[in-house]
Short mmCIF file of C-alpha atoms and ligand atoms in Angstrom, two decimals:
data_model
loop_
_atom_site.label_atom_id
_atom_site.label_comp_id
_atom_site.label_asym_id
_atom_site.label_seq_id
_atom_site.Cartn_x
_atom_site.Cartn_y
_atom_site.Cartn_z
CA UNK A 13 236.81 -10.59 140.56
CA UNK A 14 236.21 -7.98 143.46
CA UNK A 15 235.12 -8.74 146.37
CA UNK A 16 233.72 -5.72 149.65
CA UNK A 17 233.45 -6.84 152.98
CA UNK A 18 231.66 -4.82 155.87
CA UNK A 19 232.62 -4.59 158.80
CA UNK A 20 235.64 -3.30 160.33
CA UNK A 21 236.83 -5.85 163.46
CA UNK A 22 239.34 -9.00 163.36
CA UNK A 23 236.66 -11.07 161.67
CA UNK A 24 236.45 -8.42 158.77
CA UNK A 25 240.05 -8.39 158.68
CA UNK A 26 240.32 -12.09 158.97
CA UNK A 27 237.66 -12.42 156.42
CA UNK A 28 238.71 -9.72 153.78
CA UNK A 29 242.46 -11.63 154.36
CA UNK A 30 241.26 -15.34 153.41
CA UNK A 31 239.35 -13.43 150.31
CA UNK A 32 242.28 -11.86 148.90
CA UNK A 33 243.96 -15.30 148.97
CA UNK A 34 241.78 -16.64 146.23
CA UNK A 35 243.57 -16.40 142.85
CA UNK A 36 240.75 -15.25 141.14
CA UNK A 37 239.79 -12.37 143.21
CA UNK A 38 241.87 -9.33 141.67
CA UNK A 39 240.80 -6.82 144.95
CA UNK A 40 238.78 -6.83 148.23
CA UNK A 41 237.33 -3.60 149.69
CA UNK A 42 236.41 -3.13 153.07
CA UNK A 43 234.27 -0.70 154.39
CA UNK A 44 235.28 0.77 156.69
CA UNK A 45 238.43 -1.56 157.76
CA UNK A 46 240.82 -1.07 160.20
CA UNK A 47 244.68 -0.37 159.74
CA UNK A 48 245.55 -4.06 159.38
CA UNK A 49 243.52 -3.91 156.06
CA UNK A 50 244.86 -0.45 155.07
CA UNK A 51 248.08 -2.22 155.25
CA UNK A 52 247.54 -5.47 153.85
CA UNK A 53 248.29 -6.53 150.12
CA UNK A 54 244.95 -6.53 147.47
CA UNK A 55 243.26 -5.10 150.43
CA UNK A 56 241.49 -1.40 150.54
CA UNK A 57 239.57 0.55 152.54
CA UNK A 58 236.65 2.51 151.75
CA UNK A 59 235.27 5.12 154.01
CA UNK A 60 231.32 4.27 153.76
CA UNK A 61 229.16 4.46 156.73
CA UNK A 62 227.48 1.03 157.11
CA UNK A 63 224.01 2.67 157.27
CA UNK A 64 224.71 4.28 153.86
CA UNK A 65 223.04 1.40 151.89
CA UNK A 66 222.58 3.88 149.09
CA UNK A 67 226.24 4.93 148.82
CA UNK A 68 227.72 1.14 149.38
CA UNK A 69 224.83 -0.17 146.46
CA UNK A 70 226.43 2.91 144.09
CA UNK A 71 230.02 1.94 145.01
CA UNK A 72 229.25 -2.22 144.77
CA UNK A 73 227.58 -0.78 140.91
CA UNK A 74 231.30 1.35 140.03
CA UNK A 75 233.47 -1.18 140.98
CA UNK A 76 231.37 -4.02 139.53
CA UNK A 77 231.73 -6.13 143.01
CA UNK A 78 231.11 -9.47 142.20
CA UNK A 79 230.16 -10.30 146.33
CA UNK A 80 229.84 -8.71 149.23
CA UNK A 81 230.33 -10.53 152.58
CA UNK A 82 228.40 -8.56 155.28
CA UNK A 83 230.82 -9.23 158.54
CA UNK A 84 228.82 -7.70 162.04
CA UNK A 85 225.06 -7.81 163.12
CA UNK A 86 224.28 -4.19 162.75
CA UNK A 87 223.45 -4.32 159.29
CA UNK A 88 222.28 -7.44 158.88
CA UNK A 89 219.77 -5.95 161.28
CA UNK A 90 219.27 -3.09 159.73
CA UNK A 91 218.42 -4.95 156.67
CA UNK A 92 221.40 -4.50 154.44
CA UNK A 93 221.37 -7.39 152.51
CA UNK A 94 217.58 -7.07 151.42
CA UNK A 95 218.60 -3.99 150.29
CA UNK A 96 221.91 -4.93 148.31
CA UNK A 97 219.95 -7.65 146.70
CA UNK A 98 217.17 -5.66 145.44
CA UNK A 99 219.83 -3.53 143.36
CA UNK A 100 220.89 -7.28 141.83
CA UNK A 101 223.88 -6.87 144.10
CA UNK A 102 225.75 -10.54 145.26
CA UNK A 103 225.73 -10.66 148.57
CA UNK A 104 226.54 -13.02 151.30
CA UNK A 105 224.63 -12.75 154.71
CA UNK A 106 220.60 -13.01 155.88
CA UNK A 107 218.01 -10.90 155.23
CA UNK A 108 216.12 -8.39 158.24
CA UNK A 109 213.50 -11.03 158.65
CA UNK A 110 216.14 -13.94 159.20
CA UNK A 111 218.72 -11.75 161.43
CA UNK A 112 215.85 -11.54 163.78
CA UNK A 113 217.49 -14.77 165.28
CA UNK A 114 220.12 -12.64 166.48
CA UNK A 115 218.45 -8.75 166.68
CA UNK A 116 215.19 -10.00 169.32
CA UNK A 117 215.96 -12.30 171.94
CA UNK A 118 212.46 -12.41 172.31
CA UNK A 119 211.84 -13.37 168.41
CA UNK A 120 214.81 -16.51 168.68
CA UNK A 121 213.40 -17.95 171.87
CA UNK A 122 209.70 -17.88 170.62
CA UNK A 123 210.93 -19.27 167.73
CA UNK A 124 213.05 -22.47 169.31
CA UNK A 125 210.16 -23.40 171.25
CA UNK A 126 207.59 -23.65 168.08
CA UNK A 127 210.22 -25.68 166.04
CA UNK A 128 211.16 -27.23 169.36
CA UNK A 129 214.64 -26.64 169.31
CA UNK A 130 216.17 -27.39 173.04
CA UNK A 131 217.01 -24.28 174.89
CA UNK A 132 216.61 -23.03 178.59
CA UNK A 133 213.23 -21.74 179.87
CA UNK A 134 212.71 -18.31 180.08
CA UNK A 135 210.02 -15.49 179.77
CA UNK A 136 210.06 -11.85 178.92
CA UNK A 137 208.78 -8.90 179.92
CA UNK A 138 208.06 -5.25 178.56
CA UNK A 139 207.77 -3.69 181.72
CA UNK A 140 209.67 -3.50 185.32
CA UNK A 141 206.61 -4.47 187.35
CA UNK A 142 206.35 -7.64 185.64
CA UNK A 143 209.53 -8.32 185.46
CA UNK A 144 209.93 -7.77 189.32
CA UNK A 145 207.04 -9.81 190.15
CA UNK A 146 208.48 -12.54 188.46
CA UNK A 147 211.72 -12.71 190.78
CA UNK A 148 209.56 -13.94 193.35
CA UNK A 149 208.66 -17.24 191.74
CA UNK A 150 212.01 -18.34 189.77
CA UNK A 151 215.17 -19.88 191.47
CA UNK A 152 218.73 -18.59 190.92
CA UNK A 153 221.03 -17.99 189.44
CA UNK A 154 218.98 -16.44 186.75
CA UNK A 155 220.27 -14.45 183.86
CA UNK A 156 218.74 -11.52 182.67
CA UNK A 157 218.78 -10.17 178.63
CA UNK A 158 218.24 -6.97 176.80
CA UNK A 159 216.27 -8.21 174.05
CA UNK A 160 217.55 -5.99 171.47
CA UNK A 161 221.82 -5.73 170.14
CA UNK A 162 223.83 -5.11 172.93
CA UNK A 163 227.06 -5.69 171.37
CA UNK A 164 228.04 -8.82 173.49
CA UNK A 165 227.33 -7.31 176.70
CA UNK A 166 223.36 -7.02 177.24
CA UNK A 167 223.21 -10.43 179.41
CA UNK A 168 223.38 -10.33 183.39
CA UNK A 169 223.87 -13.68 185.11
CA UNK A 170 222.63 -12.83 188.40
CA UNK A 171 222.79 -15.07 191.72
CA UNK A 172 220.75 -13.49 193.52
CA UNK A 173 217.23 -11.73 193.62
CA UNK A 174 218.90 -8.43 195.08
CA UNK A 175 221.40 -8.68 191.73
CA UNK A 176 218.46 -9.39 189.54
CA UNK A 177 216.19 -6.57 191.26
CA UNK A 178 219.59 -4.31 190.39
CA UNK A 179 219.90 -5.78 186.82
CA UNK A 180 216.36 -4.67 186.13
CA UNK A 181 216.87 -1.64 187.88
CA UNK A 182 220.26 -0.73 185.49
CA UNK A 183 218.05 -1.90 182.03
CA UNK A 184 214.63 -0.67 182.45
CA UNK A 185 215.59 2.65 184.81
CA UNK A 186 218.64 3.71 183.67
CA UNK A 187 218.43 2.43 180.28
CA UNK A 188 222.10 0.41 180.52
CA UNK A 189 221.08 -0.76 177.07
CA UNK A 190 219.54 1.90 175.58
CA UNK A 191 216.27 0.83 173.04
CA UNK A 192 218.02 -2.90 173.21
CA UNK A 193 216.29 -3.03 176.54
CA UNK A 194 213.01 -2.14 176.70
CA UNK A 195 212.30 -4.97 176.39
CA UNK A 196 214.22 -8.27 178.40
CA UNK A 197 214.30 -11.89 178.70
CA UNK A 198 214.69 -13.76 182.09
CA UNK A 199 215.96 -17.08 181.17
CA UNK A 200 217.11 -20.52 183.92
CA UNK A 201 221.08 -20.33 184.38
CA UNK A 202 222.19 -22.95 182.11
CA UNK A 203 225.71 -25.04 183.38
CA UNK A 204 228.15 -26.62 181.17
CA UNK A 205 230.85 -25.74 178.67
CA UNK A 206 229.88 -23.39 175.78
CA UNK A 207 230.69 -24.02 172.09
CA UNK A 208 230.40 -21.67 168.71
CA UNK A 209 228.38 -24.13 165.93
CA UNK A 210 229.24 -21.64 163.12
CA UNK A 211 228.06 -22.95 159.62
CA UNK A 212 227.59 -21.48 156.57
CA UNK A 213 223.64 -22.11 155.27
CA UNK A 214 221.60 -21.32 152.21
CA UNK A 215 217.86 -22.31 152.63
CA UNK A 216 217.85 -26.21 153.31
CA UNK A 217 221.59 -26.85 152.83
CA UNK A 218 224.34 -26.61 155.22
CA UNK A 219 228.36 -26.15 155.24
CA UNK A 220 229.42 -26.81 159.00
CA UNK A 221 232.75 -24.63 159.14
CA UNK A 222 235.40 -26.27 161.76
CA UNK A 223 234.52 -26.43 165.10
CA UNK A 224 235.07 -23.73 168.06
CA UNK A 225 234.96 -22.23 171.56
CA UNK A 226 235.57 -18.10 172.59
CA UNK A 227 236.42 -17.12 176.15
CA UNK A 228 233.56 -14.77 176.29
CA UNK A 229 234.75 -13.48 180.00
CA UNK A 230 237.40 -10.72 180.63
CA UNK A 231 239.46 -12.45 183.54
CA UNK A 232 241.47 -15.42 182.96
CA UNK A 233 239.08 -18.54 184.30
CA UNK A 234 236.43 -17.60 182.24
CA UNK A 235 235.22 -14.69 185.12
CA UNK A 236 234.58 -11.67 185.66
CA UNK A 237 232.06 -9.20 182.76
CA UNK A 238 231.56 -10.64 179.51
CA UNK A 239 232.96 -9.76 176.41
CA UNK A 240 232.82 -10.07 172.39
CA UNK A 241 235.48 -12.80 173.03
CA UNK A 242 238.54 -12.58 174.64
CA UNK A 243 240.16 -15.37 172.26
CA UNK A 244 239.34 -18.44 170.52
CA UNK A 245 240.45 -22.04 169.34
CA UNK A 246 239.80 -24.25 166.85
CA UNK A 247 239.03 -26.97 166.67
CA UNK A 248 237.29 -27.31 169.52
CA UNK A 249 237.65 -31.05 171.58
CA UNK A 250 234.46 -30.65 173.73
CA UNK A 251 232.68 -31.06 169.63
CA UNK A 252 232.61 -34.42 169.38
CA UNK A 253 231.04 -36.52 165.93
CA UNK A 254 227.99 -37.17 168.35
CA UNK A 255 227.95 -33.58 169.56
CA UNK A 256 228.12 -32.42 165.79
CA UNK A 257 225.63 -34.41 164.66
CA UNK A 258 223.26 -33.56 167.63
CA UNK A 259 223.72 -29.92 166.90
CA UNK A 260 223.00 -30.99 163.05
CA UNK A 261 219.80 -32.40 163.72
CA UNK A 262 218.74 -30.47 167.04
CA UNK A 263 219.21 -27.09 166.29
CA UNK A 264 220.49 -25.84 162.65
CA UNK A 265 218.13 -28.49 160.79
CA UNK A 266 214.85 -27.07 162.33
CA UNK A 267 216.43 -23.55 162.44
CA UNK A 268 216.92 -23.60 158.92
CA UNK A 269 213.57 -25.77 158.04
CA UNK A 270 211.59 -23.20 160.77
CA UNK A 271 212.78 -19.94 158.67
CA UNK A 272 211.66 -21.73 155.72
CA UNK A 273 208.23 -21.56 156.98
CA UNK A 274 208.13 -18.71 158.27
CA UNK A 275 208.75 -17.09 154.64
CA UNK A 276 212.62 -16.16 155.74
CA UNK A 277 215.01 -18.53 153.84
CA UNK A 278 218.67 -18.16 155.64
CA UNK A 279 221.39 -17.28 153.18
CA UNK A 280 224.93 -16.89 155.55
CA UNK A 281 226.71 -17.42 158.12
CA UNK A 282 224.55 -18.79 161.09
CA UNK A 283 226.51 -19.44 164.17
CA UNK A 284 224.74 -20.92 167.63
CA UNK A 285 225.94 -20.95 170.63
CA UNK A 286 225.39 -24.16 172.18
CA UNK A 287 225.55 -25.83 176.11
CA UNK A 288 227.17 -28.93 176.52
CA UNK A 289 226.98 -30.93 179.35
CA UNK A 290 226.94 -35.14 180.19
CA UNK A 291 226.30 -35.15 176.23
CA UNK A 292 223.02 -32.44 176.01
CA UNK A 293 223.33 -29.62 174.12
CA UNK A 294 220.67 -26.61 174.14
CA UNK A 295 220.91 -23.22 172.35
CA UNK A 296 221.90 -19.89 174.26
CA UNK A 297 222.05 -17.44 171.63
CA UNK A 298 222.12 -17.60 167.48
CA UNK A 299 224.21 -15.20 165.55
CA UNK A 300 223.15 -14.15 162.15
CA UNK A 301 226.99 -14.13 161.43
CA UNK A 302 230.22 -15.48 161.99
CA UNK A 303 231.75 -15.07 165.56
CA UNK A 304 234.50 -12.64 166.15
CA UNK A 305 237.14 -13.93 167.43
CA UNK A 306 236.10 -17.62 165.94
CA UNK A 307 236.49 -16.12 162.59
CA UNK A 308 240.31 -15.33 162.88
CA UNK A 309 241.35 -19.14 163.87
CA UNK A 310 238.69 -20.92 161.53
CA UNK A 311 239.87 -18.89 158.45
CA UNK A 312 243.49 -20.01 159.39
CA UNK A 313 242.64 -23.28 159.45
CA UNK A 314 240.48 -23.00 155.84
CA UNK A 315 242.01 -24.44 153.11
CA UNK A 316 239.48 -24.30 150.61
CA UNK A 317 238.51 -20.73 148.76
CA UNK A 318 236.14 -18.67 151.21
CA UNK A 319 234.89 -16.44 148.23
CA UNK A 320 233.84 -20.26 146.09
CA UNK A 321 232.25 -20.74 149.34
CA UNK A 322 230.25 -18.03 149.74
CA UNK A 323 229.07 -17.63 146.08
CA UNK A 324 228.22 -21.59 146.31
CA UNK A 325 225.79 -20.36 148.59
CA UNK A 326 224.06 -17.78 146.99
CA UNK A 327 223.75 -19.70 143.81
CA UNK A 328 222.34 -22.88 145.50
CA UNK A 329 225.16 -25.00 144.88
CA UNK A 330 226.12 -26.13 148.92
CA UNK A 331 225.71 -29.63 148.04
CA UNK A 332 228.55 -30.13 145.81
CA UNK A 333 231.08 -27.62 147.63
CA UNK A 334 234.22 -29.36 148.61
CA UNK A 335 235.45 -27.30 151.84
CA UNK A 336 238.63 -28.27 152.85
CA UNK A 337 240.39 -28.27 156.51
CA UNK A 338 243.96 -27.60 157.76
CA UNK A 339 244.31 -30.45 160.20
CA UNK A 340 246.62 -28.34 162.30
CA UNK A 341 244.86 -26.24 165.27
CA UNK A 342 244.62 -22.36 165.86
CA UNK A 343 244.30 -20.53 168.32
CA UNK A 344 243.65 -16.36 168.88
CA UNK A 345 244.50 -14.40 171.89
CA UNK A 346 242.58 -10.68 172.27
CA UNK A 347 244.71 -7.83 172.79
CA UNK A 348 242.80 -5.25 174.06
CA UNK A 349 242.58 -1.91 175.71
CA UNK A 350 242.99 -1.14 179.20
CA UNK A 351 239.28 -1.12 180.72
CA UNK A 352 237.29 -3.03 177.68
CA UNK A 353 234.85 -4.33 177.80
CA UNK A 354 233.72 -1.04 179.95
CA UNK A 355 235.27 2.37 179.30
CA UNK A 356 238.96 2.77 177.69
CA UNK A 357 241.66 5.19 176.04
CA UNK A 358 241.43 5.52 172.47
CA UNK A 359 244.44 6.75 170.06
CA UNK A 360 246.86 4.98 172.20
CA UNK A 361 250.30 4.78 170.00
CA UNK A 362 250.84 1.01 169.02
CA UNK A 363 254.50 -0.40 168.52
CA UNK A 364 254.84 -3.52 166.39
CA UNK A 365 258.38 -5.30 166.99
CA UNK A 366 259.16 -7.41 163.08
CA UNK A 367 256.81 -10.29 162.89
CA UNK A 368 257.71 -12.43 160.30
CA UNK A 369 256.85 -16.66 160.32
CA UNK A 370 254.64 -19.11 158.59
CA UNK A 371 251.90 -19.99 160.28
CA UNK A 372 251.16 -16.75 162.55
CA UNK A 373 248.83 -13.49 161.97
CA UNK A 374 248.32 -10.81 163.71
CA UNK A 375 244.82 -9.24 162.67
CA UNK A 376 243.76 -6.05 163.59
CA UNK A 377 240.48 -4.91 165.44
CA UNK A 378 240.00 -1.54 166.81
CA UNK A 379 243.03 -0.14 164.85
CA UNK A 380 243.39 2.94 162.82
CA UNK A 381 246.23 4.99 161.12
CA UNK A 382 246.83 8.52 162.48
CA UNK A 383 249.53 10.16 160.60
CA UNK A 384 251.61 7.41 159.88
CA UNK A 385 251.13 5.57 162.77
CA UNK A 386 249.19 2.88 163.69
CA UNK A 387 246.46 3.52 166.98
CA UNK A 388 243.89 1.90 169.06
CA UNK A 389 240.07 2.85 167.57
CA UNK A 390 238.52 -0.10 169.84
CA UNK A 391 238.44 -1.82 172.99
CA UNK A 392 239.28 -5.04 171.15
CA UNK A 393 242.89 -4.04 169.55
CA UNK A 394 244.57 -7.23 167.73
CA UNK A 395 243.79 -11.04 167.49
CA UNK A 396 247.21 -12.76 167.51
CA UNK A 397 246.30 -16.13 165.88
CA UNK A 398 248.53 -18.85 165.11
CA UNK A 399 248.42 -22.66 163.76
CA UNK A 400 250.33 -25.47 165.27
CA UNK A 401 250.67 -29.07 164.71
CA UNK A 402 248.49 -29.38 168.11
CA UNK A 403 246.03 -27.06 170.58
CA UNK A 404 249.16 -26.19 172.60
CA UNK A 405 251.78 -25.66 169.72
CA UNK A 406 249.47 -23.28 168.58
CA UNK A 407 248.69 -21.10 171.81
CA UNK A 408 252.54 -21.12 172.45
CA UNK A 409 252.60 -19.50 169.17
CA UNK A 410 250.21 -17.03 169.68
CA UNK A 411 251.28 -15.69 172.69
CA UNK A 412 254.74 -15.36 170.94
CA UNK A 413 253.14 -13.36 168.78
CA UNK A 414 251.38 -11.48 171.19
CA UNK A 415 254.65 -10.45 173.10
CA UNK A 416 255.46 -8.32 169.36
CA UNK A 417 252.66 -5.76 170.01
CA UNK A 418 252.88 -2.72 172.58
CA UNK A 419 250.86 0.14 173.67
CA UNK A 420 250.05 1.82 176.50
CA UNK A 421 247.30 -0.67 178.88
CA UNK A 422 247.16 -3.13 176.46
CA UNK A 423 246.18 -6.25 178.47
CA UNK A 424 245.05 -9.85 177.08
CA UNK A 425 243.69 -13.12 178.78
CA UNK A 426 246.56 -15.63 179.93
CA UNK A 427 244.69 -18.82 179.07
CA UNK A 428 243.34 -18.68 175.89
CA UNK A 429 242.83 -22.30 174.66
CA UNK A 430 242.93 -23.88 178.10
CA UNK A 431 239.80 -25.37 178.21
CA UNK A 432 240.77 -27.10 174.47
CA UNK A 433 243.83 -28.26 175.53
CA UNK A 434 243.33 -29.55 179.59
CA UNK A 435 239.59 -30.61 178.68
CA UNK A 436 237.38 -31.49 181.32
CA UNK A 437 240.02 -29.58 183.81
CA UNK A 438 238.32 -26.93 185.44
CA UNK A 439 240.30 -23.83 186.11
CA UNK A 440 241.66 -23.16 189.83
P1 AMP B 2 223.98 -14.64 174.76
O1 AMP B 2 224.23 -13.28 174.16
O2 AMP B 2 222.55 -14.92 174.97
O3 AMP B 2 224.73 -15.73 174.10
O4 AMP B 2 224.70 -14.61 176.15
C1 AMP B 2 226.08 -14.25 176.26
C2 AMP B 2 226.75 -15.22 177.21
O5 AMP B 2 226.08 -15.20 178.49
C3 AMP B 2 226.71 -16.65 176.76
O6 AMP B 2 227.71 -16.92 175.83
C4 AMP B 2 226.89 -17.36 178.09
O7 AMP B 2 228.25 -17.32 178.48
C5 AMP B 2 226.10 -16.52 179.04
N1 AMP B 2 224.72 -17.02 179.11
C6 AMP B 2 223.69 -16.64 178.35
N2 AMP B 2 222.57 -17.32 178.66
C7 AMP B 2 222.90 -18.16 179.65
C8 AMP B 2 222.18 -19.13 180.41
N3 AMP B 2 220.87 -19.33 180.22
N4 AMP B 2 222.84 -19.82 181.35
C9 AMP B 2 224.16 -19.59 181.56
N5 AMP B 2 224.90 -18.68 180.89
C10 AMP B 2 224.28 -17.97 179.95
N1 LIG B 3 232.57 -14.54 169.99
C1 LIG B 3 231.21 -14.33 170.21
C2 LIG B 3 230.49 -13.62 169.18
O1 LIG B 3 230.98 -13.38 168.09
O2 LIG B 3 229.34 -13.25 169.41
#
């Protein structure tokens, strides 16, 4: 069996990886990949654009692909999948309709308060005036959206109204966002400690994958910009059985049974991210796909066949799929470039000392080979992820493995993990 995967970050690579382990899968494509999957056994790249549709549907028909996992929001958006499945192509991820969740803030939060699915209050706007009027009458902090994909980074948490006033200013003005922000949300600053509820769905059934937390921030202490994800753990302690089954029945139950009515079955991953705190959850954000980093430490920790998985799903068959769990943890520090998540060098010459050792991966991210040699192509380089018999054993391990890898203003997070492993501790 072949297998393609989109995408080319650490989750593709982490993805198109855990495929290739499955005895009965002969290849795995991905399109476009990154040099850790150029390198990689049963792994290949293929250089498609992913807004081809046409030429991925011919080369899905030539190879006679027997699934194709679609890995980042853009063409989930951009309705790959409908498109894929109307040439009788298997694939794994939602439709247009269905990765509205993730592509319109505006869409998601309409749609948690008709299926009355907790989240904070907000309301948007299409226009600065508006918007600016509305300072006047909210309290802060307040965090302000781009409604559209902003790669991680379209969210300003603002604490006061001169910041907001600016953070309209920067969207609407001077277009920070591009077409993502014409149009934006102004939500109430939510407190507590953030968890990724990634599960993978088809229509009224549901696979919860392990649990997890990302350091979405750039500085060590969770501060400073946001990010894709600095790093990421799993599992994650803050997840309790109550938590989980809150989550189960508070958020992905409706979600699913709300896109169900709406005429917009989910079939993929579905990943919320979810506010805990004193034992309440509400939703910040859905994904219409599996978090990156979250990916690289949950697919270390998967046992069971990721491809069995996925196909389970398609054909309707959730309810008997036996997924199983390492009960080890994982962890994944970011290495990334000097200046992510704003601007940074590309083609920066990469030096791997030998890394060899059960247990430890190195994926690649924004990686490509130039002549030989292996280069940064992103601001998010590498995901050094490791298992250990505990939370701890395992960041020790990744930052071992982080300490292999070289290139000039590479820089990662210190802490990755801490908030698993001292829970309840804040950072000083
Ligand atoms: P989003 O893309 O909506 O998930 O937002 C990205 C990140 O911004 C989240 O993971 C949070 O860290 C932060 N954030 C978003 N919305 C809120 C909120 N209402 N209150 C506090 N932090 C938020
Ligand atoms: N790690 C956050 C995300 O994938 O959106």
């Amino acid at each position: 069996m072949k297998v393609l995967v989109i995408g080319s970050g650490g989750r593709e690579h982490a993805l198109a990886w855990k495929s290739a382990q499955d005895e009965n899968v002969t290849e795995v494509f991905v399109c476009p990949g990154n040099a850790g999957t150029e390198l990689e056994d049963k792994l290949t790249n293929i250089e498609i654009e992913h807004n081809d549709f046409e030429s991925i549907a011919a080369f899905c028909s030539e190879e006679n692909i027997s699934l194709v996992i679609i890995g980042p929001e853009q063409p989930l958006v951009m309705g790959l999948a409908d498109f894929l499945l109307s040439k009788k192509i298997n694939v794994f991820g939602p439709s247009q309709a269905a990765a509205q969740l993730e592509g319109s803030k505006t869409f998601s939060k309409d749609f948690f308060v008709k299926y009355g699915i907790p989240t904070a209050a907000y309301k948007s706007f299409d226009g600065f005036t508006d918007a600016l009027r509305y300072l006047d009458s909210i309290d802060y902090p307040t965090v302000i959206k781009a409604d559209g994909l902003a790669a991680g980074k379209g969210v300003i948490i603002c604490s006061t109204k001169s910041e907001a006033i600016s953070a309209l200013e920067s969207i609407f003005k001077d277009k920070a966002f591009g077409s993502a922000g014409s149009r934006v949300v102004i939500e109430e600053f939510l407190e507590g400690e953030e968890a990724s509820f990634i599960a993978v769905v088809s229509k009224n059934k549901i696979v919860s994958l392990a649990t997890s937390q990302d350091h979405k921030a750039v500085c060590e202490g969770d501060v400073g910009l946001n990010t894709g994800g600095m790093g990421a753990y799993s599992p994650a302690p803050i997840v309790t059985d109550a938590i989980n089954q809150k989550i189960l029945d508070e958020v992905m139950k409706p979600t699913m049974q709300g896109l169900i009515d709406e005429g917009s079955p989910y079939l993929g991953f579905l990943y919320a991210g979810i506010m805990i705190k004193d034992g309440e959850i509400k939703v910040l954000e859905f994904n219409c796909r599996f978090g990156d980093p979250e990916t690289q430490p949950i697919m270390m920790r998967l046992k069971s066949s990721l491809v069995e998985l996925c196909l389970d799903a398609i054909e309707d068959k959730l309810e008997t799929h036996q997924i199983e769990w390492s009960s080890k943890s994982a962890c994944g520090v970011v290495i990334a470039s000097g200046g992510y998540p704003e601007q940074y060098k590309s083609n920066q010459e990469i030096s791997l000392d030998e890394i060899n050792g059960a247990d430890i991966k190195l994926f690649h991210a924004g990686t490509k080979m130039l002549n030989d040699s292996i280069v940064t192509s992103g601001g998010r380089v590498f995901c050094a992820t490791a298992l250990g018999n505990d939370l701890k054993d395992a960041q020790e391990k990744a930052y071992e493995l982080v300490n292999k890898v070289s290139f000039n203003g590479a820089f990662h997070r210190k802490d990755i993990g801490y908030k698993g492993i001292y829970m309840g501790v804040k950072w000083v």
